[in-house]
Amino acid sequence: MKVAEPSYQDMSFPSKYVLRIIYVSCERVFRPDLNGRPVVVLSNNDGCAISRSNEAKALGIRMGVPWYQLRPLVQRHGLVALSANFALYGDMSDRMMSLLATLGAQQEVYSIDECFVDLAGVGGDLTQRGHRMREQLLQWVGIPSGIGIGPTKTLAKLANHIAKTTAQQPGRYPAQLAQVCNLGDLSPGALQAVLAATRVGEVWGVGRRLGAQLEACGLHSALDLAQLDPTTVRRRWSVVLERTVRELQGTASIGLEEGGHGKRQIAVTRSFGQPVTALPELEEAVTVFASRAAEKLRRQHGAAAQVMTYIRTSPFRQASQYSRASVMPLPRPSGETGAIVRAALAGLRATYRPGFSYAKAGVLLLDLQAGAVQQGELGFEACTPEQRHGARLSDVLDRLNQRYGQDTVFVASAGLGGTQRVWSMKQEHRSPRYTTCWDELPVAHA
DNA sequence: TCTGGGGTCCTAGGACCC
DNA sequence: TCTGGGGTCCTAGGACCC
């Protein structure tokens, strides 16, 4: 394996990476009393911790710990637990993203709390600009953020990791890299030191498994990884890790993906509040998951060719396990709620076995294509009456829900309109104002 | 008692074809 | 004893990410 000397001083900096809308931070904007206290945000059904304040981390609370294990900490350490409010986080994310978009010509929104911005051609002191942006985000949105700047996405991610970690673990990295870290500011020696201080598992793209394998080979730091020969890495591991190595060496190998392109797959899945055994209850859940997935699909003006439905028992229980998925092709690619719900229900009935306690179900839309024919669009009149009917119903559904809020109208499975929703999302207190049975809606009224 | 949800990409192996 | 060789497409599952 050859040795490459990393030095990024003379390279251009095409991308920059910015982050941190911890859910806890969103809550603190409206609840200043939570500052300085250990706070966690809980997942659906208040199942487990999905966001932690630094004070909560200091208590040793790890990501994904189930709530029942945390409950004692409320008494003992004043831990505050909140049910997730994803609508709020999405809102604050949108506001931050539009501010960040002004940094450069191109932006990739990577997740709810991260984006890459292309800084090619942006002049001036990038580090200073980073600090100014951070102050703006804090002032205008109220969220603390961290900014990393590097010549590739992987290095920008690494820089961001350093920006974040420096404040949390004093002494690990040079203090001036806290909050905003620009790798271009570092001398070759300082850069090597920073890479050497980063464990290989902290590199973007190296997870638990790969991390363990690399450690076993004596490759412990990001520097160790950066000094490998990419071709050897490809042969011994994979093209994925090869890309990571190249990126660490300063060669951009993962492109910026601009917004606007639709997703390749859409999923709606939920764990149930209590175990579910009966088919009708699963049918009701799957019906709602499928129609919500269809709404997402129409928002990107897409059509799905296949619908996957899965059900599974809880892997954490001793009871006998069952987990199956089935994929149903649609007669023709569609974004209609009716067609997608029917396919999902057919898939469910094909996989359902009585006698199991189901803990989770999900509907995935696969093989997505652009351009479902929608009401008012060219080609609509060429559809069959059933297809036109479906498109019209979907359109009405979307308009009502956009205007009056999610779940104003939703589809219920046949014979179950108005029964209790089994996946009880505690934070959603709204009850649907209307329920209807899809199959019972007369064509003439659509 | 009680353990999230939503994505992406890659690979191996089987089916099928000539 | 000894059963071609190579290409494509599809799918399931793994690994990773936030």
CSV table of C-alpha atoms (C1' of nucleotides) in Angstrom, one decimal:
chain,number,residue,atom,x,y,z
A,1,MET,CA,0.0,0.0,0.0
A,2,LYS,CA,1.4,3.3,-1.0
A,3,VAL,CA,1.6,6.5,0.9
A,4,ALA,CA,0.0,9.7,-0.2
A,5,GLU,CA,0.7,12.9,1.6
A,6,PRO,CA,-2.5,14.8,2.0
A,7,SER,CA,-2.4,18.5,1.6
A,8,TYR,CA,-5.4,20.5,0.5
A,9,GLN,CA,-3.9,24.0,0.6
A,10,ASP,CA,-3.6,24.5,-3.2
A,11,MET,CA,-6.9,22.8,-4.1
A,12,SER,CA,-10.1,24.5,-5.0
A,13,PHE,CA,-13.0,24.1,-2.6
A,14,PRO,CA,-16.0,23.0,-4.6
A,15,SER,CA,-18.1,22.1,-1.6
A,16,LYS,CA,-19.0,23.1,1.8
A,17,TYR,CA,-21.0,21.4,4.3
A,18,VAL,CA,-23.2,22.8,7.0
A,19,LEU,CA,-25.3,21.3,9.7
A,20,ARG,CA,-27.1,20.9,12.9
A,21,ILE,CA,-30.7,21.3,13.4
A,22,ILE,CA,-30.8,18.9,16.3
A,23,TYR,CA,-34.4,18.4,17.1
A,24,VAL,CA,-33.7,19.4,20.6
A,25,SER,CA,-32.4,22.7,19.3
A,26,CYS,CA,-35.8,23.3,17.6
A,27,GLU,CA,-37.6,22.6,20.8
A,28,ARG,CA,-35.4,25.0,22.7
A,29,VAL,CA,-36.2,27.9,20.4
A,30,PHE,CA,-39.7,27.9,21.8
A,31,ARG,CA,-38.8,26.6,25.3
A,32,PRO,CA,-35.8,28.5,26.5
A,33,ASP,CA,-36.3,26.9,29.9
A,34,LEU,CA,-34.8,23.8,28.3
A,35,ASN,CA,-31.4,25.4,27.9
A,36,GLY,CA,-28.7,23.8,30.0
A,37,ARG,CA,-30.9,20.8,30.9
A,38,PRO,CA,-30.7,17.2,29.7
A,39,VAL,CA,-33.4,16.8,26.9
A,40,VAL,CA,-34.3,14.0,24.6
A,41,VAL,CA,-36.8,13.9,21.7
A,42,LEU,CA,-38.6,10.6,21.3
A,43,SER,CA,-39.6,8.8,18.2
A,44,ASN,CA,-43.1,7.8,17.1
A,45,ASN,CA,-45.1,6.2,19.9
A,46,ASP,CA,-42.5,7.6,22.2
A,47,GLY,CA,-40.4,4.5,21.4
A,48,CYS,CA,-36.8,5.6,21.8
A,49,ALA,CA,-34.5,8.6,21.8
A,50,ILE,CA,-33.8,10.1,18.4
A,51,SER,CA,-32.2,13.4,19.5
A,52,ARG,CA,-30.2,14.4,22.6
A,53,SER,CA,-28.9,17.6,24.0
A,54,ASN,CA,-25.3,17.7,25.1
A,55,GLU,CA,-26.4,17.5,28.7
A,56,ALA,CA,-28.3,14.3,27.8
A,57,LYS,CA,-25.2,12.8,26.1
A,58,ALA,CA,-23.2,13.6,29.2
A,59,LEU,CA,-25.5,11.4,31.1
A,60,GLY,CA,-24.5,8.6,28.8
A,61,ILE,CA,-27.7,8.4,26.8
A,62,ARG,CA,-27.1,6.8,23.5
A,63,MET,CA,-29.0,7.2,20.3
A,64,GLY,CA,-31.9,4.8,19.9
A,65,VAL,CA,-32.2,3.9,23.6
A,66,PRO,CA,-35.7,2.8,24.4
A,67,TRP,CA,-37.7,5.2,26.5
A,68,TYR,CA,-38.5,2.7,29.3
A,69,GLN,CA,-34.8,2.5,30.0
A,70,LEU,CA,-34.5,6.3,30.2
A,71,ARG,CA,-37.5,6.9,32.5
A,72,PRO,CA,-35.6,6.5,35.8
A,73,LEU,CA,-33.3,9.4,34.7
A,74,VAL,CA,-36.3,11.8,34.9
A,75,GLN,CA,-36.3,11.6,38.7
A,76,ARG,CA,-32.6,11.1,39.1
A,77,HIS,CA,-31.2,13.8,36.8
A,78,GLY,CA,-34.2,15.9,35.7
A,79,LEU,CA,-34.2,14.5,32.2
A,80,VAL,CA,-36.9,16.1,30.0
A,81,ALA,CA,-38.4,13.9,27.3
A,82,LEU,CA,-40.5,15.3,24.4
A,83,SER,CA,-42.6,13.7,21.7
A,84,ALA,CA,-41.2,14.4,18.3
A,85,ASN,CA,-42.9,17.2,16.3
A,86,PHE,CA,-41.6,16.6,12.8
A,87,ALA,CA,-43.8,19.3,11.2
A,88,LEU,CA,-42.0,21.9,13.4
A,89,TYR,CA,-38.5,20.5,12.5
A,90,GLY,CA,-39.3,20.5,8.8
A,91,ASP,CA,-40.4,24.1,9.0
A,92,MET,CA,-37.2,25.2,10.7
A,93,SER,CA,-35.2,23.2,8.3
A,94,ASP,CA,-36.7,24.9,5.4
A,95,ARG,CA,-35.9,28.3,6.8
A,96,MET,CA,-32.3,27.3,7.4
A,97,MET,CA,-31.9,25.8,4.0
A,98,SER,CA,-33.0,28.9,2.2
A,99,LEU,CA,-30.5,31.0,4.1
A,100,LEU,CA,-27.7,28.5,3.4
A,101,ALA,CA,-28.6,28.4,-0.3
A,102,THR,CA,-27.4,32.0,-0.6
A,103,LEU,CA,-23.8,30.9,0.2
A,104,GLY,CA,-23.1,29.5,-3.3
A,105,ALA,CA,-24.4,28.7,-6.7
A,106,GLN,CA,-25.5,25.1,-5.9
A,107,GLN,CA,-27.0,23.4,-2.9
A,108,GLU,CA,-27.7,19.8,-2.1
A,109,VAL,CA,-30.1,19.4,0.7
A,110,TYR,CA,-28.8,16.1,2.1
A,111,SER,CA,-31.1,15.6,5.0
A,112,ILE,CA,-33.3,17.6,7.3
A,113,ASP,CA,-30.3,19.0,9.1
A,114,GLU,CA,-27.6,19.0,6.5
A,115,CYS,CA,-26.7,20.5,3.2
A,116,PHE,CA,-23.7,20.8,0.9
A,117,VAL,CA,-23.1,24.1,-0.9
A,118,ASP,CA,-20.8,24.5,-3.9
A,119,LEU,CA,-18.4,27.2,-3.2
A,120,ALA,CA,-16.7,27.2,-6.6
A,121,GLY,CA,-16.0,30.7,-7.6
A,122,VAL,CA,-16.9,32.2,-4.3
A,123,GLY,CA,-14.2,34.7,-3.3
A,124,GLY,CA,-13.1,36.2,0.0
A,125,ASP,CA,-12.3,34.6,3.2
A,126,LEU,CA,-14.4,31.4,3.4
A,127,THR,CA,-13.8,30.9,7.1
A,128,GLN,CA,-15.1,34.3,7.9
A,129,ARG,CA,-18.1,33.8,5.7
A,130,GLY,CA,-18.8,30.6,7.6
A,131,HIS,CA,-18.7,32.4,10.9
A,132,ARG,CA,-21.1,35.1,9.6
A,133,MET,CA,-23.5,32.6,8.3
A,134,ARG,CA,-23.5,30.8,11.6
A,135,GLU,CA,-24.3,34.0,13.4
A,136,GLN,CA,-27.2,34.7,11.0
A,137,LEU,CA,-28.7,31.2,11.5
A,138,LEU,CA,-28.5,31.7,15.2
A,139,GLN,CA,-30.0,35.2,15.1
A,140,TRP,CA,-32.8,34.6,12.5
A,141,VAL,CA,-33.8,31.0,13.2
A,142,GLY,CA,-32.4,30.5,16.6
A,143,ILE,CA,-30.5,27.2,15.8
A,144,PRO,CA,-26.8,26.6,16.5
A,145,SER,CA,-25.0,25.1,13.6
A,146,GLY,CA,-21.6,23.9,12.6
A,147,ILE,CA,-19.8,24.5,9.3
A,148,GLY,CA,-17.1,22.4,7.6
A,149,ILE,CA,-15.3,23.4,4.5
A,150,GLY,CA,-13.2,21.1,2.3
A,151,PRO,CA,-12.4,20.2,-1.3
A,152,THR,CA,-14.6,17.1,-1.4
A,153,LYS,CA,-17.9,16.1,0.3
A,154,THR,CA,-16.2,13.6,2.5
A,155,LEU,CA,-13.6,16.1,3.6
A,156,ALA,CA,-16.3,18.8,4.2
A,157,LYS,CA,-18.1,16.2,6.3
A,158,LEU,CA,-14.9,15.6,8.2
A,159,ALA,CA,-14.4,19.3,8.7
A,160,ASN,CA,-17.9,19.6,10.0
A,161,HIS,CA,-17.3,16.7,12.4
A,162,ILE,CA,-14.2,18.6,13.7
A,163,ALA,CA,-16.2,21.8,14.0
A,164,LYS,CA,-18.7,20.0,16.1
A,165,THR,CA,-16.4,17.8,18.2
A,166,THR,CA,-13.8,20.5,19.1
A,167,ALA,CA,-16.3,22.3,21.3
A,168,GLN,CA,-17.5,19.0,22.9
A,169,GLN,CA,-14.1,17.4,23.5
A,170,PRO,CA,-11.7,20.1,24.3
A,171,GLY,CA,-8.1,19.3,23.5
A,172,ARG,CA,-8.8,16.8,20.8
A,173,TYR,CA,-8.5,19.3,17.9
A,174,PRO,CA,-7.0,22.8,17.8
A,175,ALA,CA,-9.4,25.1,19.6
A,176,GLN,CA,-9.8,27.6,16.7
A,177,LEU,CA,-11.5,24.9,14.6
A,178,ALA,CA,-14.6,24.9,16.8
A,179,GLN,CA,-17.9,25.8,15.1
A,180,VAL,CA,-16.4,26.6,11.7
A,181,CYS,CA,-13.6,24.4,10.4
A,182,ASN,CA,-11.9,25.1,7.0
A,183,LEU,CA,-9.4,22.5,6.1
A,184,GLY,CA,-7.8,24.9,3.7
A,185,ASP,CA,-6.6,27.0,6.6
A,186,LEU,CA,-4.3,24.2,7.8
A,187,SER,CA,-0.7,23.6,7.1
A,188,PRO,CA,0.2,20.1,5.8
A,189,GLY,CA,1.5,19.2,9.3
A,190,ALA,CA,-1.6,20.4,11.1
A,191,LEU,CA,-3.8,18.6,8.6
A,192,GLN,CA,-2.0,15.3,9.2
A,193,ALA,CA,-2.4,15.8,12.9
A,194,VAL,CA,-6.1,16.4,12.6
A,195,LEU,CA,-6.6,13.3,10.4
A,196,ALA,CA,-4.5,11.3,12.8
A,197,ALA,CA,-6.8,12.4,15.7
A,198,THR,CA,-9.9,11.2,13.9
A,199,ARG,CA,-10.8,7.5,14.2
A,200,VAL,CA,-11.4,5.7,11.0
A,201,GLY,CA,-15.0,4.9,12.0
A,202,GLU,CA,-15.8,8.6,12.2
A,203,VAL,CA,-15.2,9.0,8.5
A,204,TRP,CA,-18.4,9.5,6.4
A,205,GLY,CA,-19.0,6.2,4.7
A,206,VAL,CA,-17.3,4.0,7.2
A,207,GLY,CA,-19.9,2.3,9.4
A,208,ARG,CA,-19.7,-0.2,12.2
A,209,ARG,CA,-18.8,-3.2,10.1
A,210,LEU,CA,-16.2,-1.6,7.8
A,211,GLY,CA,-14.8,0.2,10.8
A,212,ALA,CA,-14.2,-3.0,12.7
A,213,GLN,CA,-12.6,-4.6,9.6
A,214,LEU,CA,-10.3,-1.7,9.1
A,215,GLU,CA,-9.3,-1.6,12.7
A,216,ALA,CA,-8.5,-5.3,12.6
A,217,CYS,CA,-6.1,-4.5,9.7
A,218,GLY,CA,-4.3,-2.0,11.8
A,219,LEU,CA,-5.9,1.0,10.1
A,220,HIS,CA,-7.0,3.1,13.1
A,221,SER,CA,-7.2,6.7,12.0
A,222,ALA,CA,-8.6,8.8,9.1
A,223,LEU,CA,-5.0,9.4,8.2
A,224,ASP,CA,-4.3,5.6,7.9
A,225,LEU,CA,-7.2,5.4,5.5
A,226,ALA,CA,-6.2,8.4,3.5
A,227,GLN,CA,-2.8,6.9,2.9
A,228,LEU,CA,-4.0,3.7,1.3
A,229,ASP,CA,-3.8,3.1,-2.4
A,230,PRO,CA,-7.3,3.4,-3.9
A,231,THR,CA,-6.9,0.5,-6.4
A,232,THR,CA,-5.8,-1.8,-3.6
A,233,VAL,CA,-8.8,-0.7,-1.6
A,234,ARG,CA,-11.1,-1.4,-4.4
A,235,ARG,CA,-9.8,-5.0,-4.8
A,236,ARG,CA,-9.7,-5.7,-1.1
A,237,TRP,CA,-12.9,-4.0,-0.1
A,238,SER,CA,-15.2,-2.2,-2.5
A,239,VAL,CA,-15.7,0.6,-4.9
A,240,VAL,CA,-17.6,2.4,-2.2
A,241,LEU,CA,-14.6,2.5,0.1
A,242,GLU,CA,-12.3,3.3,-2.8
A,243,ARG,CA,-14.4,6.5,-3.4
A,244,THR,CA,-14.0,7.4,0.2
A,245,VAL,CA,-10.3,7.0,0.1
A,246,ARG,CA,-10.0,9.2,-3.0
A,247,GLU,CA,-12.2,11.8,-1.4
A,248,LEU,CA,-10.0,11.8,1.7
A,249,GLN,CA,-7.0,12.4,-0.7
A,250,GLY,CA,-8.8,15.5,-2.1
A,251,THR,CA,-10.1,14.0,-5.4
A,252,ALA,CA,-13.9,14.7,-5.7
A,253,SER,CA,-15.5,11.3,-6.4
A,254,ILE,CA,-19.0,11.9,-5.0
A,255,GLY,CA,-21.0,14.5,-6.9
A,256,LEU,CA,-23.3,17.2,-5.7
A,257,GLU,CA,-26.9,16.3,-6.2
A,258,GLU,CA,-29.0,19.3,-6.7
A,259,GLY,CA,-32.6,19.4,-5.5
A,260,GLY,CA,-35.5,18.9,-7.9
A,261,HIS,CA,-34.9,15.3,-8.7
A,262,GLY,CA,-37.5,13.0,-7.2
A,263,LYS,CA,-36.9,10.2,-4.9
A,264,ARG,CA,-36.3,6.7,-6.3
A,265,GLN,CA,-38.3,5.1,-3.5
A,266,ILE,CA,-41.0,6.3,-1.2
A,267,ALA,CA,-41.7,4.5,2.1
A,268,VAL,CA,-44.3,4.9,4.9
A,269,THR,CA,-43.7,2.6,7.7
A,270,ARG,CA,-44.7,2.5,11.4
A,271,SER,CA,-44.3,0.5,14.5
A,272,PHE,CA,-47.5,-0.1,16.3
A,273,GLY,CA,-48.3,1.1,19.7
A,274,GLN,CA,-49.4,-2.4,20.7
A,275,PRO,CA,-48.9,-5.7,18.9
A,276,VAL,CA,-51.5,-6.4,16.2
A,277,THR,CA,-52.7,-9.8,15.3
A,278,ALA,CA,-55.9,-9.5,13.3
A,279,LEU,CA,-55.9,-8.9,9.5
A,280,PRO,CA,-58.5,-6.2,9.5
A,281,GLU,CA,-56.4,-4.0,11.7
A,282,LEU,CA,-53.4,-4.5,9.5
A,283,GLU,CA,-55.5,-3.7,6.5
A,284,GLU,CA,-56.5,-0.4,8.0
A,285,ALA,CA,-52.9,0.5,8.8
A,286,VAL,CA,-51.7,-0.5,5.4
A,287,THR,CA,-54.4,1.5,3.8
A,288,VAL,CA,-53.4,4.7,5.5
A,289,PHE,CA,-49.7,4.0,4.8
A,290,ALA,CA,-50.4,3.4,1.2
A,291,SER,CA,-52.5,6.5,0.7
A,292,ARG,CA,-49.9,8.6,2.5
A,293,ALA,CA,-47.2,7.2,0.3
A,294,ALA,CA,-49.3,8.0,-2.8
A,295,GLU,CA,-49.7,11.6,-1.6
A,296,LYS,CA,-45.9,11.9,-1.3
A,297,LEU,CA,-45.5,10.4,-4.8
A,298,ARG,CA,-47.9,12.9,-6.3
A,299,ARG,CA,-46.1,15.7,-4.7
A,300,GLN,CA,-43.1,14.8,-6.9
A,301,HIS,CA,-45.4,14.2,-9.8
A,302,GLY,CA,-44.4,10.6,-10.0
A,303,ALA,CA,-45.9,7.2,-10.8
A,304,ALA,CA,-45.0,3.9,-9.2
A,305,ALA,CA,-44.8,0.6,-11.1
A,306,GLN,CA,-44.6,-1.6,-8.0
A,307,VAL,CA,-45.9,-1.5,-4.5
A,308,MET,CA,-44.2,-3.4,-1.7
A,309,THR,CA,-46.0,-4.3,1.5
A,310,TYR,CA,-44.3,-5.8,4.5
A,311,ILE,CA,-45.3,-6.9,8.0
A,312,ARG,CA,-43.1,-8.1,10.8
A,313,THR,CA,-43.1,-9.2,14.4
A,314,SER,CA,-40.8,-7.5,16.9
A,315,PRO,CA,-37.2,-8.8,16.8
A,316,PHE,CA,-36.9,-7.7,20.4
A,317,ARG,CA,-39.4,-10.2,21.6
A,318,GLN,CA,-38.9,-13.9,22.4
A,319,ALA,CA,-42.1,-15.0,20.6
A,320,SER,CA,-41.9,-16.7,17.3
A,321,GLN,CA,-40.8,-14.4,14.5
A,322,TYR,CA,-42.3,-13.6,11.1
A,323,SER,CA,-41.3,-11.1,8.5
A,324,ARG,CA,-42.4,-11.1,4.9
A,325,ALA,CA,-42.7,-8.6,2.1
A,326,SER,CA,-44.4,-8.9,-1.2
A,327,VAL,CA,-44.2,-6.8,-4.3
A,328,MET,CA,-47.2,-6.2,-6.4
A,329,PRO,CA,-46.9,-4.8,-9.9
A,330,LEU,CA,-49.5,-2.2,-10.8
A,331,PRO,CA,-51.4,-2.8,-14.1
A,332,ARG,CA,-49.8,0.4,-15.3
A,333,PRO,CA,-47.5,3.0,-13.5
A,334,SER,CA,-49.8,5.1,-11.3
A,335,GLY,CA,-49.9,7.8,-8.7
A,336,GLU,CA,-53.5,7.2,-7.8
A,337,THR,CA,-54.3,6.5,-4.2
A,338,GLY,CA,-57.0,3.9,-5.2
A,339,ALA,CA,-54.7,1.8,-7.4
A,340,ILE,CA,-51.8,1.9,-4.8
A,341,VAL,CA,-54.0,1.1,-1.9
A,342,ARG,CA,-55.5,-1.9,-3.7
A,343,ALA,CA,-52.1,-3.2,-4.6
A,344,ALA,CA,-50.8,-2.8,-1.1
A,345,LEU,CA,-53.8,-4.6,0.4
A,346,ALA,CA,-53.3,-7.4,-2.1
A,347,GLY,CA,-49.7,-7.7,-1.0
A,348,LEU,CA,-50.7,-7.7,2.6
A,349,ARG,CA,-53.2,-10.5,2.2
A,350,ALA,CA,-50.6,-12.5,0.3
A,351,THR,CA,-48.2,-12.3,3.2
A,352,TYR,CA,-50.4,-12.3,6.2
A,353,ARG,CA,-50.3,-15.4,8.5
A,354,PRO,CA,-52.5,-15.6,11.5
A,355,GLY,CA,-51.1,-16.4,14.9
A,356,PHE,CA,-48.3,-13.8,15.1
A,357,SER,CA,-48.1,-10.6,17.0
A,358,TYR,CA,-47.2,-8.0,14.4
A,359,ALA,CA,-45.1,-5.0,15.6
A,360,LYS,CA,-44.6,-3.1,12.4
A,361,ALA,CA,-45.9,-2.7,8.8
A,362,GLY,CA,-44.8,-0.6,5.9
A,363,VAL,CA,-45.7,0.3,2.3
A,364,LEU,CA,-42.9,1.1,-0.2
A,365,LEU,CA,-43.4,2.5,-3.7
A,366,LEU,CA,-40.8,1.2,-6.0
A,367,ASP,CA,-39.7,1.5,-9.6
A,368,LEU,CA,-40.7,5.2,-9.6
A,369,GLN,CA,-41.2,7.1,-12.8
A,370,ALA,CA,-41.9,10.6,-13.7
A,371,GLY,CA,-45.1,11.9,-15.0
A,372,ALA,CA,-48.2,10.3,-13.7
A,373,VAL,CA,-51.1,11.6,-15.7
A,374,GLN,CA,-53.1,13.9,-13.4
A,375,GLN,CA,-56.4,15.6,-13.7
A,376,GLY,CA,-56.2,18.6,-16.1
A,377,GLU,CA,-53.0,17.3,-17.7
A,378,LEU,CA,-52.4,16.4,-21.3
A,379,GLY,CA,-53.3,12.8,-21.9
A,380,PHE,CA,-55.9,12.7,-19.1
A,381,GLU,CA,-58.8,12.2,-21.5
A,382,ALA,CA,-57.0,9.3,-23.1
A,383,CYS,CA,-57.1,7.3,-19.8
A,384,THR,CA,-59.8,4.7,-19.1
A,385,PRO,CA,-62.8,5.9,-17.1
A,386,GLU,CA,-61.4,4.0,-14.0
A,387,GLN,CA,-58.1,5.8,-14.3
A,388,ARG,CA,-59.8,9.2,-14.7
A,389,HIS,CA,-61.9,8.4,-11.7
A,390,GLY,CA,-58.9,7.5,-9.6
A,391,ALA,CA,-56.9,10.6,-10.7
A,392,ARG,CA,-59.9,12.8,-9.9
A,393,LEU,CA,-60.4,11.3,-6.4
A,394,SER,CA,-56.6,11.7,-5.7
A,395,ASP,CA,-56.8,15.3,-6.8
A,396,VAL,CA,-59.7,16.1,-4.5
A,397,LEU,CA,-57.9,14.3,-1.6
A,398,ASP,CA,-54.8,16.4,-2.1
A,399,ARG,CA,-56.6,19.7,-2.4
A,400,LEU,CA,-58.6,19.1,0.7
A,401,ASN,CA,-55.6,18.0,2.8
A,402,GLN,CA,-53.5,20.8,1.5
A,403,ARG,CA,-56.2,23.3,2.4
A,404,TYR,CA,-57.4,22.0,5.7
A,405,GLY,CA,-54.4,20.0,6.9
A,406,GLN,CA,-53.1,16.5,6.8
A,407,ASP,CA,-55.7,13.8,7.4
A,408,THR,CA,-58.7,16.1,6.9
A,409,VAL,CA,-59.8,13.3,4.6
A,410,PHE,CA,-58.1,10.0,4.4
A,411,VAL,CA,-58.9,6.6,3.0
A,412,ALA,CA,-60.2,3.8,5.2
A,413,SER,CA,-60.1,0.2,4.2
A,414,ALA,CA,-63.4,-1.4,3.3
A,415,GLY,CA,-65.7,-1.9,6.3
A,416,LEU,CA,-63.4,-0.2,8.8
A,417,GLY,CA,-64.1,3.5,8.4
A,418,GLY,CA,-63.8,5.3,11.7
A,419,THR,CA,-62.2,2.5,13.7
A,420,GLN,CA,-59.4,3.3,16.0
A,421,ARG,CA,-56.0,3.9,14.5
A,422,VAL,CA,-53.8,1.2,15.7
A,423,TRP,CA,-50.5,3.0,15.2
A,424,SER,CA,-51.5,5.7,17.6
A,425,MET,CA,-49.2,8.6,17.2
A,426,LYS,CA,-49.4,10.3,20.5
A,427,GLN,CA,-48.3,13.7,19.4
A,428,GLU,CA,-51.0,13.9,16.8
A,429,HIS,CA,-54.1,14.9,18.7
A,430,ARG,CA,-56.1,15.9,15.7
A,431,SER,CA,-58.8,13.5,14.8
A,432,PRO,CA,-59.9,13.1,11.3
A,433,ARG,CA,-63.0,15.2,10.5
A,434,TYR,CA,-64.2,12.9,7.8
A,435,THR,CA,-63.6,9.3,7.0
A,436,THR,CA,-64.7,7.5,3.9
A,437,CYS,CA,-64.5,4.2,2.3
A,438,TRP,CA,-62.7,4.4,-0.9
A,439,ASP,CA,-64.5,1.6,-2.7
A,440,GLU,CA,-67.9,3.1,-1.7
A,441,LEU,CA,-67.4,6.4,-3.4
A,442,PRO,CA,-69.6,6.5,-6.4
A,443,VAL,CA,-67.9,7.3,-9.7
A,444,ALA,CA,-70.6,9.9,-10.6
A,445,HIS,CA,-69.8,12.0,-7.5
A,446,ALA,CA,-66.1,12.2,-8.0
B,1,DT,C1',-45.2,-3.9,29.6
B,2,DC,C1',-42.0,-0.7,26.6
B,3,DT,C1',-36.8,-0.7,21.1
B,4,DG,C1',-37.9,5.1,14.9
B,5,DG,C1',-38.5,6.1,10.0
B,6,DG,C1',-36.8,7.1,5.5
B,7,DG,C1',-33.4,6.8,2.3
B,8,DT,C1',-29.1,5.4,-1.2
B,9,DC,C1',-25.9,2.4,-3.5
B,10,DC,C1',-23.6,-2.0,-4.4
B,11,DT,C1',-23.0,-7.0,-4.9
B,12,DA,C1',-23.8,-11.8,-5.5
B,13,DG,C1',-26.3,-15.1,-7.5
B,14,DG,C1',-30.1,-17.0,-10.2
B,15,DA,C1',-32.7,-17.0,-14.5
B,16,DC,C1',-32.5,-16.7,-19.1
B,17,DC,C1',-30.5,-16.2,-23.7
B,18,DC,C1',-27.5,-17.1,-27.7
C,1,DT,C1',-14.9,-39.9,-14.3
C,2,DC,C1',-14.0,-35.0,-16.6
C,3,DT,C1',-20.8,-31.7,-19.4
C,4,DG,C1',-19.1,-24.2,-22.9
C,5,DG,C1',-18.7,-19.5,-22.4
C,6,DG,C1',-20.3,-15.2,-22.0
C,7,DG,C1',-23.7,-11.6,-21.7
C,8,DT,C1',-27.9,-9.3,-19.5
C,9,DC,C1',-31.4,-8.5,-16.4
C,10,DC,C1',-33.6,-9.0,-12.0
C,11,DT,C1',-33.9,-9.5,-7.1
C,12,DA,C1',-32.6,-10.0,-2.3
C,13,DG,C1',-29.9,-8.6,1.0
C,14,DG,C1',-26.0,-6.0,3.0
C,15,DA,C1',-23.9,-1.8,4.4
C,16,DC,C1',-24.2,2.8,5.1
C,17,DC,C1',-26.4,7.4,6.0
C,18,DC,C1',-29.2,10.9,8.9
